[in-house]
Short mmCIF file of N, CA and C in Angstrom, two decimals:
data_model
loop_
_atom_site.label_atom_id
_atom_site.label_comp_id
_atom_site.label_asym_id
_atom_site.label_seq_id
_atom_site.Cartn_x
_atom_site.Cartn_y
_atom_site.Cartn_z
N UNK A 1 -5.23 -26.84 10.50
CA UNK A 1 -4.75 -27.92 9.67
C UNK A 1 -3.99 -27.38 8.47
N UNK A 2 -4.99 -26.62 7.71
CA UNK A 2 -3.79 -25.90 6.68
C UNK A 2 -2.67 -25.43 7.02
N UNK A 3 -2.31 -24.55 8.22
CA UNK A 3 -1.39 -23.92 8.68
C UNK A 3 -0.04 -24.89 8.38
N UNK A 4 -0.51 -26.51 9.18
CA UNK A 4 0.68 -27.45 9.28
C UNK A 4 1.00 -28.13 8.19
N UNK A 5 0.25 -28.05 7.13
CA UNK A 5 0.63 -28.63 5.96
C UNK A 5 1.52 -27.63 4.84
N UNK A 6 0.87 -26.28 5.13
CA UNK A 6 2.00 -25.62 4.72
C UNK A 6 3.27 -25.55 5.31
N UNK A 7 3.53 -25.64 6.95
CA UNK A 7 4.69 -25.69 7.21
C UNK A 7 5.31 -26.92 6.49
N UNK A 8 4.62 -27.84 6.43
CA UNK A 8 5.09 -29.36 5.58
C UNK A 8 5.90 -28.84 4.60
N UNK A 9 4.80 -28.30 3.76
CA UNK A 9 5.56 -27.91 2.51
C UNK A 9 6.59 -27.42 2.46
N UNK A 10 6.80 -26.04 3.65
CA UNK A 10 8.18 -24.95 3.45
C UNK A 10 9.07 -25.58 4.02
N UNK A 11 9.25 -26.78 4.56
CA UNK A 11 10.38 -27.66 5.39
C UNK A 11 10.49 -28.45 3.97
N UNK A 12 9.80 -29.09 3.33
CA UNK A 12 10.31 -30.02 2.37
C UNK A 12 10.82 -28.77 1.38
N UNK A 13 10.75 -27.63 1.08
CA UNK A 13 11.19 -27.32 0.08
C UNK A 13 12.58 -26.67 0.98
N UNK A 14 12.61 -25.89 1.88
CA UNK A 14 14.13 -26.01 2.31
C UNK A 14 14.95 -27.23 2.56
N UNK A 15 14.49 -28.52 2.86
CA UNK A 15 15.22 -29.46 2.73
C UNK A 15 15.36 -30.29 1.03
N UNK A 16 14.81 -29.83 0.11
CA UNK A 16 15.39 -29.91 -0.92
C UNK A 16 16.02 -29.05 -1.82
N UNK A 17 15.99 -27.79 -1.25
CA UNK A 17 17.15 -26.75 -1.59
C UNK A 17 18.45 -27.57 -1.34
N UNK A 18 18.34 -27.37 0.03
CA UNK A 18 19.72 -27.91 0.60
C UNK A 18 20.46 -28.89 0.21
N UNK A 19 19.22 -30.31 -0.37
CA UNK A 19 19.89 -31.51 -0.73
C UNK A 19 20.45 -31.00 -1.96
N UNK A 20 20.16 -30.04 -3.04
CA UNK A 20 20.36 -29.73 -4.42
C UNK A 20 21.52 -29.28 -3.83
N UNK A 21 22.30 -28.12 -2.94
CA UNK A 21 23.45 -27.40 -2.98
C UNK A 21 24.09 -28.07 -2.48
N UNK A 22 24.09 -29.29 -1.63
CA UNK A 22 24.57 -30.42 -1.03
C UNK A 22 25.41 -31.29 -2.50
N UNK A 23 24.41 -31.65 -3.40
CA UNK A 23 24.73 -32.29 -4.38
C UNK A 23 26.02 -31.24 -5.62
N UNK A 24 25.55 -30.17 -5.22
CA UNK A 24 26.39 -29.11 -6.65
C UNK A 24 27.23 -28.82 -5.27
N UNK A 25 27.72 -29.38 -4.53
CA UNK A 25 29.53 -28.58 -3.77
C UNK A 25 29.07 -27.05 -3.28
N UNK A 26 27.95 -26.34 -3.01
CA UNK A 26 27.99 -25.61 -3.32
C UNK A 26 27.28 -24.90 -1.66
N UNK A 27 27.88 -23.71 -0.60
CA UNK A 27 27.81 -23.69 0.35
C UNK A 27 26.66 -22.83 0.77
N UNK A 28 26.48 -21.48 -0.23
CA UNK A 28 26.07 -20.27 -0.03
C UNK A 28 25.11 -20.30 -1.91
N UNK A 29 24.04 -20.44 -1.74
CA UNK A 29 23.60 -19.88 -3.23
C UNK A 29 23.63 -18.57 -3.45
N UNK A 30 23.92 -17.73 -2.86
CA UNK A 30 24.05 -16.15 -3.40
C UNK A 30 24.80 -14.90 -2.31
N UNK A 31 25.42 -14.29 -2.19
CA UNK A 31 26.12 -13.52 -1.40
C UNK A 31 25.54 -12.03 -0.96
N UNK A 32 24.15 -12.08 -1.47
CA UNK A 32 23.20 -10.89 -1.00
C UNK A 32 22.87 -10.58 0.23
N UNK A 33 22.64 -12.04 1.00
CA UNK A 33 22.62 -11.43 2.45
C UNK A 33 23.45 -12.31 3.06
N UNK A 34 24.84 -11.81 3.65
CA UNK A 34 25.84 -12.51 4.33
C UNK A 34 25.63 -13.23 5.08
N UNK A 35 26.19 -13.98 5.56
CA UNK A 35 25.99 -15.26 6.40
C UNK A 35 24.52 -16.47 6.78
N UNK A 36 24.01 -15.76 5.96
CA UNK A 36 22.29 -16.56 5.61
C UNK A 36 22.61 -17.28 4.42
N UNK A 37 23.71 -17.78 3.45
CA UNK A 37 23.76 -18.27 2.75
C UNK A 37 22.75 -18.14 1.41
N UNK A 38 22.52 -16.95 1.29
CA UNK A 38 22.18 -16.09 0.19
C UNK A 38 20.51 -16.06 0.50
N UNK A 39 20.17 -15.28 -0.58
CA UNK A 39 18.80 -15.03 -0.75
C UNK A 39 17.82 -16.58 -0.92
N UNK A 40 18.63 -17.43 -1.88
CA UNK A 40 17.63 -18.82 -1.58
C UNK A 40 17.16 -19.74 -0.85
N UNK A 41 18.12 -19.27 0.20
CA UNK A 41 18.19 -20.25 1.55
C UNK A 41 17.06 -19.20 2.27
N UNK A 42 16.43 -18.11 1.98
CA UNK A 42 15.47 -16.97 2.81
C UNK A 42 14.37 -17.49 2.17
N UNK A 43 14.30 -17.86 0.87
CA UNK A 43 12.97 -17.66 0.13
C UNK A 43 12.60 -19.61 -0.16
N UNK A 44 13.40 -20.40 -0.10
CA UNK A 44 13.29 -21.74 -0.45
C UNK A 44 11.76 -22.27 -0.06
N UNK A 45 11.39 -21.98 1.22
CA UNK A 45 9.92 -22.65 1.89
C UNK A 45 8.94 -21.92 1.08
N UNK A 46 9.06 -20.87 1.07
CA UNK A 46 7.92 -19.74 0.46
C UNK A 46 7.82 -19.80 -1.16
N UNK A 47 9.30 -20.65 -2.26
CA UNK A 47 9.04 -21.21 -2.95
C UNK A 47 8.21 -22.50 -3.18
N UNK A 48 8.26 -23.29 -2.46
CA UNK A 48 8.07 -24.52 -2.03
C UNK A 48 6.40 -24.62 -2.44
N UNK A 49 6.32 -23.73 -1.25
CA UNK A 49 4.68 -23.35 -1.25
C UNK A 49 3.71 -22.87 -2.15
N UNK A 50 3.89 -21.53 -3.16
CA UNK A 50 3.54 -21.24 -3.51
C UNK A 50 3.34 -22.24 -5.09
N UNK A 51 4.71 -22.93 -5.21
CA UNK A 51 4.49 -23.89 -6.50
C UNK A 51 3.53 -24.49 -5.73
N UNK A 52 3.19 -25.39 -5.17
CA UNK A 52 2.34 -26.34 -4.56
C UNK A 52 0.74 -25.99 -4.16
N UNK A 53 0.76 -24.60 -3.95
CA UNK A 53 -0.69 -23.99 -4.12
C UNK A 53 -1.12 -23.62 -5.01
N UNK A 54 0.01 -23.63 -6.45
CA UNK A 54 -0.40 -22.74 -7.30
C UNK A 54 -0.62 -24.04 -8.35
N UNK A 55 -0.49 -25.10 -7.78
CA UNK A 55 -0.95 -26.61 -8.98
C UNK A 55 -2.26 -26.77 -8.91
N UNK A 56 -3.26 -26.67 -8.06
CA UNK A 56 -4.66 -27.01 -8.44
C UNK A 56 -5.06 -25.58 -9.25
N UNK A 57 -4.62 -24.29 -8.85
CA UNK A 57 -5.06 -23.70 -10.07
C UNK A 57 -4.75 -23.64 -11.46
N UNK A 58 -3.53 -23.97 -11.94
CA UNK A 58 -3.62 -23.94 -13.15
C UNK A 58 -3.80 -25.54 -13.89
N UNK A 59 -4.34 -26.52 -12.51
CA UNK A 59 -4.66 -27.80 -13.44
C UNK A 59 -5.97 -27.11 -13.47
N UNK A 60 -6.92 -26.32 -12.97
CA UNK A 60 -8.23 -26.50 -13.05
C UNK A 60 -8.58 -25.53 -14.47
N UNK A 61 -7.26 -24.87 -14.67
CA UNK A 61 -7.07 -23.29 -15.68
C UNK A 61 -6.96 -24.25 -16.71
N UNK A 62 -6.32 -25.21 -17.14
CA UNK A 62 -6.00 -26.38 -17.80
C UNK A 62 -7.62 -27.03 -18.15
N UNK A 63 -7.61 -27.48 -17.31
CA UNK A 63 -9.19 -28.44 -17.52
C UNK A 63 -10.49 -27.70 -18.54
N UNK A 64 -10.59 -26.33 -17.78
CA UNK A 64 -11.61 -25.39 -18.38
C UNK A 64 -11.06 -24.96 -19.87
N UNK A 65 -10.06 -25.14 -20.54
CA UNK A 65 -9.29 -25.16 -21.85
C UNK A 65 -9.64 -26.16 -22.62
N UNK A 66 -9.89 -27.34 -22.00
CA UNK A 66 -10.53 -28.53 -22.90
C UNK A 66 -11.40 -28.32 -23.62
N UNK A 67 -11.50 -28.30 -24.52
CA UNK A 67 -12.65 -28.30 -26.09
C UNK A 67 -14.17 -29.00 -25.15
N UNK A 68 -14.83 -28.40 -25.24
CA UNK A 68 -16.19 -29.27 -24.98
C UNK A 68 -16.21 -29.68 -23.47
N UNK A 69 -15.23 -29.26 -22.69
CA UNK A 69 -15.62 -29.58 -21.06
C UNK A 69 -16.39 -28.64 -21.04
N UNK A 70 -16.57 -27.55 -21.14
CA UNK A 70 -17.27 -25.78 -20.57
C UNK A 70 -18.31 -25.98 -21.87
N UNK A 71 -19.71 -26.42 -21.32
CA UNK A 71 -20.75 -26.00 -22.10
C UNK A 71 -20.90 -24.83 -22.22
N UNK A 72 -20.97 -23.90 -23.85
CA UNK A 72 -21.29 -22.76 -24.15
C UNK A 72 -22.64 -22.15 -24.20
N UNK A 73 -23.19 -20.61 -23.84
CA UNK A 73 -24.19 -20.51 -23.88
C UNK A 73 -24.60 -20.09 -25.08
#
């Protein structure tokens, strides 16, 4: 189950790469690796993802910061 929700994720974040370079005219985001339409179009899903796994930790990094949530010993 996790497996397919991450693919979820790395499809929605390459399909909103795309809609962004779609919107800026723009064909190729970077000329590092030829005809792959740069390095962002390689890494877009694996961005995608990692923002999206990396939100319950720093809401929970967040939470434990609250004054008086974390009883002291």
């Amino acid at each position: 189950i996790s497996g397919a929700i991450v693919g979820l994720i790395a499809q929605g974040g390459d399909l909103l790469e795309s809609w962004l370079k779609r919107r800026a005219d723009v064909k190729d985001s970077g000329t590092l690796i030829p005809g792959h339409g740069g390095l962002l179009d390689r890494m877009d899903g694996m961005i995608a993802v990692y923002f999206v796994l990396s939100l319950p930790l720093f809401g929970l990094w967040g939470l434990l910061m609250i004054p008086g949530f974390m009883p002291h010993k």
